[in-house]
Amino acid sequence: MIFLLCKRVCFYSLLFLAATTCKVIKCKAAVLWEANKPFSLEEVEVAPPKAHEVRIKIVATGICRSDDHVVTGALAMPFPIILGHEAAGVIESVGEKVTSLKPGDAVIPLFVPQCGECRSCLSTKGNLCIKNDLSSSPTGLMADGTTRFTCKGKAIHHFVGTSTFTEYTVVHETAAAKIDSAAPLEKVCLIGCGFSTGYGAVLQTAKVEAGSTCAVFGLGGVGLSVVMGCKAAGASRIIAVDINKDKFAKAKELGATECINPKDFKKPIHEVLTEMTGQGVDYSFEVIGRIETMTAALASCHNNYGVSVIVGVPPAAQKISFDPMLIFSGRTWKGSVFGGWKSKDAVPKLVADYMKKKFVLDPLITHTLPFTKINEGFDLLRTGKSIRSVLVL
Ligand code: COD
Ligand code: ZN
């Protein structure tokens, strides 16, 4: 009966689970030995999960700009490392004291965990659980200070508590959300990062009201998810801003009412947006990760009650200088990590909403590739040819 209900999950469960529990698994992983090098497909050993940890068989993983930021050095991480943080899979085995997950469960790993005990988790206002490994000095290790990956006798680091460019990974129980076992894992993996980050920035962080005017700077996978969030919120104007006009057709398809290219104007883009809207937009979103566009987005929103949200990961070691009058007059400048969602609670609901067709993910997925073509997937990202590539394992 259960097999009929959730064929996808049970197939993997039957095949892999019983045979591997408590044992080291040898499997394929994409190891990044050092910055600015291609990923190297290696056989790695994945240790069994310790107490409060789970081992996941990854089924699909998206390629996100943040992964590439580690390759280029823009996001500093310890090497060697197994990257990847936007994935979906099936629990292969669980360590002692794990209560919320069991073998066979379909899950999405969470790069922002939800321990349920820290101040952010306990506050209704927060979501950046203290157990995250996103700080400016990330450890690349599990909570006990060790790693579960080895390759050629060397310890390999974890990435933001997830590491999904591997057939098997180990994460903390608080860093995996159980989802509907009928969900297509090669689509809902995007809920692990890009989609939720953009959509939540609108609905959860900014809490855009119906009838609002919005500007979205940057139309990659995350920016397009912001556009979708603005549409879902009932925004009356959604002005999409990008220097690549090839992004405009999809932005319009997903809800943008106007698209503008800063290169087409002599005056600064915040002046253009202020003129277009009278006194600036109600909400602006920076989804590029550049300090110039962060201040431009701030200046584009209403001088008294405008809200500007930084979604793009700021470049390492760069500082912003700006006229404090922009804030003094009343604007609010906010940041949003993982769309402000409390991850373990929100991800199953987002998957359920996807299953109810409340939003789409297909337009964001331009390429689906076998895992072994990971380097090709990154080339597609770097040349601007893809929005999201999903690697299937
Ligand atoms: N003006 C307007 N548009 C610009 C400019 C500019 N000066 N410069 C670049 N752009 C456009 C590009 O043409 C492109 O269309 C878009 O901006 C950026 O898109 P992508 O595809 O590079 O990026 P995305 O959509 O994948 O988003 C990536 C973010 C930049 C948002 C990145 O910071 C991110 O992935 N953030 C979310 C994930 C996260 O929080 N990670 C942290 C934990 S790992
Ligand atoms: Zn990401």
Coordinates of C-alpha atoms and ligand atoms in Angstrom, one line a residue:
M1 CA 0.0 0.0 0.0
I2 CA 2.7 2.5 1.1
F3 CA 4.7 1.4 -1.9
L4 CA 1.8 2.4 -4.2
L5 CA 1.4 5.7 -2.5
C6 CA 5.0 6.8 -2.6
K7 CA 6.8 4.8 -5.3
R8 CA 9.6 7.3 -5.7
V9 CA 10.7 7.2 -2.1
C10 CA 10.1 3.5 -1.5
F11 CA 12.2 2.5 -4.5
Y12 CA 15.2 4.2 -3.0
S13 CA 14.3 2.9 0.5
L14 CA 14.1 -0.7 -0.6
L15 CA 17.2 -0.6 -2.6
F16 CA 19.6 1.1 -0.3
L17 CA 18.5 1.4 3.3
A18 CA 18.8 -1.9 5.0
A19 CA 22.1 -2.8 3.4
T20 CA 24.0 0.4 4.4
T21 CA 22.8 1.4 7.9
C22 CA 25.6 1.9 10.4
K23 CA 28.3 1.3 7.8
V24 CA 30.7 3.6 6.0
I25 CA 29.3 4.2 2.5
K26 CA 31.7 4.6 -0.4
C27 CA 30.1 6.8 -3.1
K28 CA 30.7 9.4 -5.8
A29 CA 31.1 13.0 -4.8
A30 CA 32.3 16.3 -6.4
V31 CA 35.2 17.4 -4.3
L32 CA 36.6 21.0 -4.7
W33 CA 40.2 20.6 -3.6
E34 CA 41.0 24.3 -4.0
A35 CA 39.6 27.6 -5.2
N36 CA 39.3 28.3 -9.0
K37 CA 39.7 24.6 -10.0
P38 CA 37.0 22.4 -11.6
F39 CA 35.1 19.9 -9.4
S40 CA 36.8 16.6 -9.2
L41 CA 34.5 13.5 -9.2
E42 CA 36.0 11.2 -6.5
E43 CA 35.1 8.1 -4.5
V44 CA 34.5 9.4 -1.0
E45 CA 33.8 7.6 2.3
V46 CA 30.7 8.9 4.1
A47 CA 30.7 7.9 7.8
P48 CA 27.4 6.8 9.5
P49 CA 25.5 9.6 11.2
K50 CA 26.3 10.2 14.9
A51 CA 23.8 11.2 17.6
H52 CA 21.2 13.7 16.3
E53 CA 22.5 13.3 12.7
V54 CA 20.9 11.7 9.6
R55 CA 22.5 10.4 6.5
I56 CA 20.7 11.3 3.3
K57 CA 20.8 9.8 -0.2
I58 CA 20.8 12.9 -2.4
V59 CA 18.4 12.5 -5.4
A60 CA 18.7 16.0 -7.0
T61 CA 20.7 19.1 -6.3
G62 CA 20.5 22.6 -7.9
I63 CA 23.6 24.7 -8.7
C64 CA 23.4 28.1 -6.9
R65 CA 25.4 31.2 -7.3
S66 CA 26.6 30.9 -3.7
D67 CA 28.4 27.6 -4.6
D68 CA 30.2 29.4 -7.4
H69 CA 31.1 32.1 -4.9
V70 CA 33.1 29.5 -3.0
V71 CA 34.9 28.4 -6.2
T72 CA 35.9 31.9 -7.0
G73 CA 36.9 32.8 -3.4
A74 CA 34.2 35.5 -3.0
L75 CA 32.8 33.4 -0.2
A76 CA 35.6 32.1 2.0
M77 CA 35.3 28.4 3.0
P78 CA 37.9 25.8 4.2
F79 CA 39.2 23.4 1.6
P80 CA 38.9 20.7 0.5
I81 CA 35.2 20.8 0.5
I82 CA 32.0 19.2 -0.8
L83 CA 29.7 22.1 -1.9
G84 CA 26.0 22.1 -2.7
H85 CA 23.1 23.2 -0.5
E86 CA 20.0 23.2 -2.7
A87 CA 18.8 19.6 -2.8
A88 CA 16.3 16.9 -2.0
G89 CA 16.8 13.3 -1.1
V90 CA 15.8 10.4 1.1
I91 CA 16.9 9.5 4.6
E92 CA 19.2 6.4 4.4
S93 CA 19.8 6.0 8.1
V94 CA 19.6 8.0 11.3
G95 CA 21.9 8.3 14.3
E96 CA 21.0 7.8 18.0
K97 CA 18.4 10.1 19.5
V98 CA 17.0 11.2 16.2
T99 CA 13.2 11.7 16.7
S100 CA 11.9 13.8 13.9
L101 CA 13.1 11.7 10.9
K102 CA 13.3 8.1 9.9
P103 CA 14.8 6.0 7.0
G104 CA 12.8 6.4 3.9
D105 CA 11.6 10.0 4.6
A106 CA 11.9 12.4 1.7
V107 CA 13.8 15.5 2.9
I108 CA 15.2 18.8 1.9
P109 CA 18.6 19.7 3.6
L110 CA 18.6 23.1 5.3
F111 CA 21.6 25.4 5.1
V112 CA 19.8 27.5 7.8
P113 CA 18.9 24.9 10.4
Q114 CA 16.2 25.3 13.0
C115 CA 17.4 24.1 16.4
G116 CA 14.2 25.4 18.1
E117 CA 16.2 26.5 21.2
C118 CA 18.3 29.6 20.3
R119 CA 17.0 33.2 20.5
S120 CA 16.3 33.4 16.8
C121 CA 14.4 30.2 16.8
L122 CA 12.4 31.1 19.9
S123 CA 11.6 34.6 18.6
T124 CA 8.6 35.0 16.2
K125 CA 10.7 37.6 14.4
G126 CA 13.9 35.5 13.6
N127 CA 15.0 32.6 11.5
L128 CA 18.8 32.7 11.5
C129 CA 19.4 29.8 13.9
I130 CA 22.6 30.1 15.9
K131 CA 23.6 26.6 14.7
N132 CA 24.2 27.9 11.2
D133 CA 27.7 27.7 9.6
L134 CA 27.3 30.8 7.4
S135 CA 29.5 33.1 9.5
S136 CA 32.5 35.0 8.2
S137 CA 34.7 32.2 9.7
P138 CA 32.8 29.0 8.8
T139 CA 34.1 25.7 10.3
G140 CA 33.1 23.3 7.5
L141 CA 32.6 20.7 10.3
M142 CA 29.7 19.0 12.1
A143 CA 28.7 20.2 15.5
D144 CA 31.3 17.9 17.3
G145 CA 34.1 19.5 15.3
T146 CA 34.7 16.6 12.9
T147 CA 33.8 15.7 9.4
R148 CA 31.9 12.7 8.0
F149 CA 33.7 12.8 4.6
T150 CA 37.1 11.4 3.7
C151 CA 38.7 11.0 0.4
K152 CA 42.1 9.5 -0.3
G153 CA 42.7 9.5 3.4
K154 CA 42.0 13.2 3.7
A155 CA 39.2 14.8 5.7
I156 CA 36.9 16.8 3.5
H157 CA 34.9 19.7 4.8
H158 CA 31.1 20.1 4.9
F159 CA 29.5 23.2 3.3
V160 CA 27.0 25.2 5.4
G161 CA 25.9 22.0 7.2
T162 CA 24.5 20.5 4.0
S163 CA 27.1 19.4 1.3
T164 CA 24.8 18.0 -1.4
F165 CA 27.2 17.5 -4.4
T166 CA 27.5 13.8 -3.3
E167 CA 25.5 10.7 -3.5
Y168 CA 25.3 10.6 0.3
T169 CA 25.7 13.3 2.9
V170 CA 25.3 13.6 6.7
V171 CA 23.5 16.6 8.3
H172 CA 22.2 17.4 11.7
E173 CA 18.6 16.4 12.4
T174 CA 17.7 20.1 12.7
A175 CA 19.1 20.7 9.2
A176 CA 16.7 18.5 7.3
A177 CA 13.0 19.0 6.7
K178 CA 10.6 16.1 6.0
I179 CA 8.5 16.7 2.9
D180 CA 5.7 15.1 1.0
S181 CA 7.1 11.8 -0.3
A182 CA 5.1 12.3 -3.5
A183 CA 6.9 15.6 -4.4
P184 CA 9.1 15.5 -7.5
L185 CA 12.5 15.8 -5.8
E186 CA 14.2 17.1 -9.0
K187 CA 11.9 20.2 -8.9
V188 CA 11.3 20.8 -5.1
C189 CA 15.1 20.8 -4.5
L190 CA 14.9 24.5 -5.4
I191 CA 12.9 25.1 -2.2
G192 CA 16.2 24.3 -0.4
C193 CA 17.6 27.7 -1.5
G194 CA 16.8 29.8 -4.5
F195 CA 13.1 29.8 -4.6
S196 CA 12.5 30.1 -0.9
T197 CA 15.1 32.8 -0.5
G198 CA 13.5 35.1 -3.1
Y199 CA 9.8 34.3 -2.4
G200 CA 10.3 34.6 1.4
A201 CA 12.1 37.9 1.1
V202 CA 8.8 39.3 -0.2
L203 CA 6.2 37.4 1.8
Q204 CA 8.1 36.8 5.1
T205 CA 10.7 39.5 5.4
A206 CA 9.1 42.5 3.7
K207 CA 5.5 41.4 4.1
V208 CA 4.5 43.2 0.9
E209 CA 0.8 44.3 0.9
A210 CA -1.6 44.0 -2.0
G211 CA -1.5 47.1 -4.2
S212 CA 2.2 47.9 -3.4
T213 CA 4.8 49.0 -5.9
C214 CA 8.0 46.9 -6.0
A215 CA 11.4 47.0 -7.7
V216 CA 13.5 43.9 -8.1
F217 CA 17.2 44.4 -8.9
G218 CA 18.6 41.3 -10.5
L219 CA 16.7 38.6 -12.4
G220 CA 18.6 35.4 -11.7
G221 CA 16.8 32.4 -10.2
V222 CA 16.5 34.2 -6.8
G223 CA 15.3 37.6 -8.3
L224 CA 12.7 35.8 -10.4
S225 CA 11.5 34.1 -7.2
V226 CA 11.2 37.6 -5.7
V227 CA 9.1 38.6 -8.8
M228 CA 6.8 35.6 -8.1
G229 CA 6.5 36.6 -4.4
C230 CA 5.5 40.1 -5.4
K231 CA 2.9 38.8 -7.7
A232 CA 1.6 36.4 -5.0
A233 CA 1.4 39.3 -2.6
G234 CA -0.8 41.2 -5.1
A235 CA 1.7 44.0 -5.9
S236 CA 0.2 46.4 -8.4
R237 CA 3.5 47.3 -10.1
I238 CA 6.6 45.0 -10.2
I239 CA 9.5 46.8 -11.9
A240 CA 12.3 44.4 -12.8
V241 CA 15.8 45.8 -13.2
D242 CA 18.7 44.0 -14.9
I243 CA 21.6 44.9 -17.1
N244 CA 20.9 41.8 -19.2
K245 CA 17.8 42.3 -21.3
D246 CA 17.6 38.6 -22.1
K247 CA 16.2 38.2 -18.6
F248 CA 13.1 40.3 -19.3
A249 CA 10.9 37.8 -21.1
K250 CA 10.9 35.4 -18.2
A251 CA 10.5 38.1 -15.7
K252 CA 7.3 39.3 -17.5
E253 CA 6.1 35.7 -17.8
L254 CA 6.4 35.4 -14.0
G255 CA 4.7 38.7 -13.1
A256 CA 6.9 41.7 -13.8
T257 CA 4.8 44.6 -15.1
E258 CA 7.8 46.6 -16.4
C259 CA 11.4 45.8 -17.1
I260 CA 14.2 48.3 -17.2
N261 CA 17.9 48.2 -18.1
P262 CA 20.1 50.7 -16.2
K263 CA 22.3 50.8 -19.3
D264 CA 19.5 52.4 -21.3
F265 CA 19.5 55.6 -19.1
K266 CA 21.9 58.4 -18.5
K267 CA 20.7 59.2 -15.0
P268 CA 21.2 56.8 -12.1
I269 CA 18.6 54.0 -11.8
H270 CA 17.2 55.2 -8.5
E271 CA 16.3 58.5 -10.1
V272 CA 14.6 56.7 -13.0
L273 CA 12.6 54.6 -10.5
T274 CA 11.6 57.6 -8.4
E275 CA 10.4 59.4 -11.5
M276 CA 8.5 56.3 -12.7
T277 CA 6.6 56.0 -9.4
G278 CA 6.3 59.6 -8.2
Q279 CA 8.2 59.2 -4.9
G280 CA 9.9 55.9 -5.2
V281 CA 8.6 52.3 -4.8
D282 CA 7.1 50.9 -1.6
Y283 CA 9.5 48.0 -1.6
S284 CA 12.8 47.3 -3.3
F285 CA 14.9 44.1 -3.4
E286 CA 18.6 43.8 -4.1
V287 CA 19.1 40.3 -5.6
I288 CA 22.5 40.7 -7.2
G289 CA 25.0 40.9 -4.3
R290 CA 26.8 44.2 -5.3
I291 CA 27.2 47.1 -2.9
E292 CA 26.4 49.7 -5.6
T293 CA 23.0 48.1 -6.3
M294 CA 22.3 47.8 -2.6
T295 CA 22.5 51.5 -2.1
A296 CA 20.7 52.2 -5.4
A297 CA 17.8 49.9 -4.2
L298 CA 17.7 51.8 -0.9
A299 CA 17.5 55.1 -2.7
S300 CA 14.8 53.8 -5.0
C301 CA 12.2 53.3 -2.3
H302 CA 9.9 55.9 -0.8
N303 CA 11.9 58.3 1.3
N304 CA 9.7 58.0 4.3
Y305 CA 8.2 54.6 4.5
G306 CA 10.0 52.6 1.8
V307 CA 11.5 49.3 2.7
S308 CA 14.6 47.9 0.9
V309 CA 15.6 44.3 1.4
I310 CA 19.1 42.9 0.7
V311 CA 18.9 39.4 -0.6
G312 CA 22.1 39.1 -2.6
V313 CA 25.0 37.8 -0.5
P314 CA 27.4 40.8 0.1
P315 CA 30.9 40.4 -1.4
A316 CA 33.5 39.4 1.2
A317 CA 35.4 42.3 2.9
Q318 CA 33.6 45.2 1.0
K319 CA 32.0 48.1 2.9
I320 CA 29.2 50.4 2.0
S321 CA 29.2 54.1 2.5
F322 CA 25.9 55.9 2.1
D323 CA 24.2 59.2 2.9
P324 CA 22.5 58.6 6.3
M325 CA 19.8 61.0 5.3
L326 CA 18.4 58.0 3.2
I327 CA 17.6 56.3 6.5
F328 CA 16.9 59.3 8.7
S329 CA 14.0 60.3 6.5
G330 CA 12.3 57.0 7.5
R331 CA 13.3 54.3 5.0
T332 CA 13.9 50.8 6.4
W333 CA 16.9 48.7 5.3
K334 CA 16.6 45.0 6.0
G335 CA 18.4 41.8 5.2
S336 CA 16.9 38.4 4.4
V337 CA 18.6 35.0 4.7
F338 CA 16.7 32.0 3.4
G339 CA 13.7 34.3 2.9
G340 CA 13.2 34.8 6.6
W341 CA 11.6 31.4 6.8
K342 CA 12.0 29.2 9.9
S343 CA 13.4 26.5 7.8
K344 CA 12.3 23.2 9.3
D345 CA 8.7 24.5 9.8
A346 CA 8.4 26.3 6.5
V347 CA 9.9 24.0 4.0
P348 CA 7.3 21.2 4.3
K349 CA 4.6 23.9 3.9
L350 CA 6.3 25.4 0.8
V351 CA 6.5 21.9 -0.7
A352 CA 2.8 21.4 0.1
D353 CA 2.0 24.7 -1.5
Y354 CA 3.9 23.7 -4.6
M355 CA 2.0 20.4 -4.8
K356 CA -1.2 22.5 -4.6
K357 CA 0.1 24.5 -7.5
K358 CA 0.2 27.8 -5.6
F359 CA 3.5 28.6 -7.4
V360 CA 5.6 27.1 -10.2
L361 CA 9.2 26.0 -10.2
D362 CA 9.6 24.8 -13.8
P363 CA 10.4 28.2 -15.4
L364 CA 13.4 28.5 -13.0
I365 CA 14.9 25.2 -14.1
T366 CA 16.5 25.7 -17.5
H367 CA 18.7 22.6 -17.4
T368 CA 18.6 19.1 -15.9
L369 CA 21.9 17.3 -16.1
P370 CA 23.4 14.1 -14.8
F371 CA 25.5 14.6 -11.6
T372 CA 28.7 13.7 -13.6
K373 CA 28.2 16.9 -15.7
I374 CA 28.6 19.2 -12.7
N375 CA 31.4 21.2 -14.3
E376 CA 29.2 21.8 -17.4
G377 CA 26.4 23.0 -15.0
F378 CA 28.7 25.6 -13.5
D379 CA 29.9 26.7 -17.0
L380 CA 26.2 27.3 -17.9
L381 CA 25.8 29.5 -14.7
R382 CA 29.0 31.5 -15.4
T383 CA 28.1 32.2 -19.0
G384 CA 24.6 33.3 -18.0
K385 CA 23.0 30.6 -20.1
S386 CA 21.1 29.0 -17.2
I387 CA 18.8 30.2 -14.5
R388 CA 19.0 27.0 -12.5
S389 CA 20.6 23.7 -13.5
V390 CA 19.5 20.7 -11.5
L391 CA 21.9 17.8 -11.2
V392 CA 20.2 14.4 -10.9
L393 CA 22.1 11.7 -9.1
Ligands
COD1 N1 22.4 46.0 -12.2 C1 21.3 45.2 -12.5 N2 21.4 43.8 -12.7 C2 22.6 43.3 -12.5 C3 23.8 44.0 -12.2 C4 23.6 45.4 -12.1 N3 24.7 46.2 -11.8 N4 24.8 43.2 -12.1 C5 24.3 41.9 -12.4 N5 23.0 42.0 -12.6 C6 22.1 40.9 -12.9 C7 22.7 39.8 -13.8 O1 22.5 40.1 -15.1 C8 21.8 38.6 -13.4 O2 20.6 38.5 -14.1 C9 21.4 38.9 -11.9 O3 21.8 40.2 -11.7 C10 22.0 38.0 -10.9 O4 21.6 36.7 -11.1 P1 22.4 35.4 -10.8 O5 21.9 34.3 -11.7 O6 23.9 35.7 -10.8 O7 22.1 35.1 -9.3 P2 20.9 34.3 -8.5 O8 19.5 34.8 -8.9 O9 21.2 32.9 -8.6 O10 21.0 35.0 -7.1 C11 22.2 34.9 -6.4 C12 22.3 36.0 -5.3 C13 23.1 37.1 -6.0 C14 21.0 36.5 -4.8 C15 23.2 35.3 -4.3 O11 23.6 36.2 -3.4 C16 22.4 34.1 -3.7 O12 22.4 33.1 -4.2 N6 21.8 34.4 -2.6 C17 20.9 33.5 -2.0 C18 21.5 32.3 -1.3 C19 22.1 32.5 0.0 O13 21.5 33.2 0.9 N7 23.2 32.0 0.1 C20 23.9 32.0 1.3 C21 24.1 30.7 1.9 S1 24.9 29.6 0.9
ZN2 ZN 21.9 28.9 -2.6

